[in-house]
mmCIF file of C-alpha atoms in Angstrom:
data_model
loop_
_atom_site.group_PDB
_atom_site.id
_atom_site.type_symbol
_atom_site.label_atom_id
_atom_site.label_comp_id
_atom_site.label_asym_id
_atom_site.label_seq_id
_atom_site.Cartn_x
_atom_site.Cartn_y
_atom_site.Cartn_z
ATOM 1 C CA MET A 989 0.417 0.017 0.268
ATOM 2 C CA LYS A 990 1.246 3.243 -0.978
ATOM 3 C CA ILE A 991 0.508 6.128 1.531
ATOM 4 C CA ALA A 992 0.988 10.246 1.502
ATOM 5 C CA TYR A 993 1.015 12.229 4.791
ATOM 6 C CA VAL A 994 -0.188 15.237 5.737
ATOM 7 C CA PHE A 995 1.388 16.895 8.624
ATOM 8 C CA ALA A 996 -1.142 19.970 9.588
ATOM 9 C CA THR A 997 -1.133 19.823 13.516
ATOM 10 C CA ASP A 998 0.975 20.990 16.108
ATOM 11 C CA MET A 999 4.077 18.974 16.993
ATOM 12 C CA ALA A 1000 2.893 16.276 14.023
ATOM 13 C CA ALA A 1001 6.550 16.958 12.597
ATOM 14 C CA THR A 1002 8.460 17.378 15.584
ATOM 15 C CA TYR A 1003 6.923 13.999 17.847
ATOM 16 C CA LYS A 1004 4.599 11.395 15.106
ATOM 17 C CA LEU A 1005 6.898 12.011 12.277
ATOM 18 C CA ALA A 1006 10.004 12.299 13.855
ATOM 19 C CA THR A 1007 9.901 9.341 16.686
ATOM 20 C CA MET A 1008 7.036 7.145 15.212
ATOM 21 C CA ILE A 1009 6.945 7.107 11.474
ATOM 22 C CA LEU A 1010 10.860 8.294 10.537
ATOM 23 C CA PRO A 1011 12.696 5.388 12.932
ATOM 24 C CA GLN A 1012 10.126 2.664 11.155
ATOM 25 C CA ILE A 1013 10.949 3.467 7.844
ATOM 26 C CA GLU A 1014 14.350 3.682 8.431
ATOM 27 C CA GLN A 1015 14.138 0.232 9.681
ATOM 28 C CA GLY A 1016 11.994 -0.846 7.111
ATOM 29 C CA THR A 1017 9.161 -1.764 9.960
ATOM 30 C CA HIS A 1018 6.979 0.996 8.740
ATOM 31 C CA GLY A 1019 4.602 -1.564 6.802
ATOM 32 C CA VAL A 1020 3.320 0.636 3.898
ATOM 33 C CA ASP A 1021 5.175 2.556 1.192
ATOM 34 C CA VAL A 1022 5.466 5.920 2.297
ATOM 35 C CA VAL A 1023 5.788 8.458 -0.958
ATOM 36 C CA GLY A 1024 4.857 11.612 -0.344
ATOM 37 C CA MET A 1025 4.575 13.970 2.963
ATOM 38 C CA PHE A 1026 3.136 17.685 3.216
ATOM 39 C CA PHE A 1027 4.196 19.700 5.840
ATOM 40 C CA PHE A 1028 1.836 23.021 7.210
ATOM 41 C CA ASP A 1029 2.272 25.898 9.649
ATOM 42 C CA ASP A 1030 5.414 24.967 12.262
ATOM 43 C CA ASN A 1031 5.681 21.699 10.691
ATOM 44 C CA LEU A 1032 7.614 22.803 8.640
ATOM 45 C CA TYR A 1033 10.749 23.951 10.995
ATOM 46 C CA PRO A 1034 12.309 20.248 11.060
ATOM 47 C CA LEU A 1035 12.799 20.827 7.265
ATOM 48 C CA ARG A 1036 15.582 23.544 8.101
ATOM 49 C CA LYS A 1037 18.747 22.603 6.681
ATOM 50 C CA GLY A 1038 20.749 21.431 9.816
ATOM 51 C CA ASP A 1039 17.718 20.269 11.580
ATOM 52 C CA PRO A 1040 18.627 16.725 12.511
ATOM 53 C CA ILE A 1041 15.257 15.708 12.147
ATOM 54 C CA GLY A 1042 15.352 16.819 8.710
ATOM 55 C CA GLU A 1043 18.462 15.761 7.820
ATOM 56 C CA ARG A 1044 17.655 12.029 8.453
ATOM 57 C CA LEU A 1045 14.497 12.658 6.628
ATOM 58 C CA ALA A 1046 15.969 14.365 3.579
ATOM 59 C CA ARG A 1047 18.404 10.966 3.416
ATOM 60 C CA ILE A 1048 15.690 8.371 3.736
ATOM 61 C CA ALA A 1049 13.683 10.674 1.135
ATOM 62 C CA ALA A 1050 16.438 10.187 -1.308
ATOM 63 C CA GLU A 1051 16.985 6.891 -0.844
ATOM 64 C CA LYS A 1052 12.965 5.697 -1.058
ATOM 65 C CA ASN A 1053 11.701 8.542 -3.715
ATOM 66 C CA ILE A 1054 9.951 9.967 -1.051
ATOM 67 C CA LEU A 1055 8.017 13.578 -2.021
ATOM 68 C CA LEU A 1056 8.547 16.252 0.270
ATOM 69 C CA MET A 1057 6.784 19.812 0.051
ATOM 70 C CA MET A 1058 6.178 22.485 2.208
ATOM 71 C CA CYS A 1059 3.750 24.339 1.952
ATOM 72 C CA ASP A 1060 4.229 27.520 0.041
ATOM 73 C CA GLN A 1061 2.697 30.439 1.634
ATOM 74 C CA CYS A 1062 3.560 28.549 4.975
ATOM 75 C CA ALA A 1063 7.091 28.481 4.303
ATOM 76 C CA ILE A 1064 7.197 32.259 2.589
ATOM 77 C CA LYS A 1065 5.538 33.281 6.396
ATOM 78 C CA ARG A 1066 9.165 31.397 7.908
ATOM 79 C CA ASN A 1067 11.567 32.737 5.949
ATOM 80 C CA LEU A 1068 11.992 29.013 4.431
ATOM 81 C CA ALA A 1069 10.959 30.096 0.855
ATOM 82 C CA VAL A 1070 11.499 32.703 -1.744
ATOM 83 C CA GLY A 1071 8.156 34.452 -3.311
ATOM 84 C CA GLU A 1072 5.560 36.980 -2.873
ATOM 85 C CA LEU A 1073 2.182 35.531 -0.603
ATOM 86 C CA HIS A 1074 0.287 36.771 -4.120
ATOM 87 C CA GLN A 1075 2.656 33.479 -5.791
ATOM 88 C CA CYS A 1076 1.133 30.771 -3.660
ATOM 89 C CA GLY A 1077 -0.629 28.121 -5.519
ATOM 90 C CA THR A 1078 1.129 29.000 -8.813
ATOM 91 C CA GLY A 1079 4.508 27.136 -8.273
ATOM 92 C CA GLU A 1080 6.929 29.814 -8.266
ATOM 93 C CA VAL A 1081 7.594 29.544 -4.960
ATOM 94 C CA THR A 1082 11.054 28.707 -4.218
ATOM 95 C CA PRO A 1083 12.496 26.796 -0.867
ATOM 96 C CA LYS A 1084 15.329 28.474 0.763
ATOM 97 C CA ASP A 1085 17.663 27.345 3.760
ATOM 98 C CA VAL A 1086 15.808 23.440 3.356
ATOM 99 C CA VAL A 1087 17.119 20.120 3.384
ATOM 100 C CA GLU A 1088 18.230 18.693 0.099
ATOM 101 C CA GLY A 1089 15.164 17.705 -1.707
ATOM 102 C CA VAL A 1090 12.276 19.814 -0.290
ATOM 103 C CA HIS A 1091 9.762 21.359 -2.913
ATOM 104 C CA VAL A 1092 7.435 24.154 -2.045
ATOM 105 C CA GLY A 1093 3.733 24.323 -3.260
ATOM 106 C CA CYS A 1094 -0.057 24.282 -2.564
ATOM 107 C CA PHE A 1095 -2.685 21.665 -3.393
ATOM 108 C CA PRO A 1096 -2.047 22.009 -7.022
ATOM 109 C CA GLN A 1097 1.804 21.454 -7.323
ATOM 110 C CA LEU A 1098 1.128 18.634 -4.470
ATOM 111 C CA TYR A 1099 -1.269 16.837 -6.573
ATOM 112 C CA SER A 1100 0.897 16.660 -9.386
ATOM 113 C CA ALA A 1101 3.461 15.828 -7.610
ATOM 114 C CA LEU A 1102 1.972 12.903 -5.897
ATOM 115 C CA ALA A 1103 -0.105 11.315 -9.501
ATOM 116 C CA PRO A 1104 2.867 9.483 -10.498
ATOM 117 C CA ALA A 1105 2.668 7.655 -7.018
ATOM 118 C CA ASN A 1106 -0.899 6.976 -7.375
ATOM 119 C CA PRO A 1107 -1.084 6.321 -3.484
ATOM 120 C CA ASP A 1108 -3.715 4.481 -1.589
ATOM 121 C CA GLN A 1109 -4.306 6.640 1.015
ATOM 122 C CA VAL A 1110 -3.535 10.269 2.500
ATOM 123 C CA ILE A 1111 -3.485 10.622 6.207
ATOM 124 C CA THR A 1112 -3.704 13.542 7.999
ATOM 125 C CA LEU A 1113 -1.855 14.117 11.327
#
């Protein structure tokens, strides 16, 4: 089964991802193929360059071809992307000072990026 995660609630990335999901993916015990992760609000902070969670996530994402994408509006507001708010959803916003392989976008970009992976389920945490 192919799964995509959306990290939308407080501490979803620093708790659920960092202490449960990521270790299981690293150990090969998660039980599903994770094809994508989309990050909202303060869940973006672990994706900053040099953050231990983000660096681990970037390594495993590159190894297992997992899409990592941040909400463009959230990223601009947290100085983790280059662009203007009026560009959100257009695909013109670019990531800044984040771990390798992170993309920035809104739902149109997320849908396009996940389409080839054809996830069976999307889970919001």
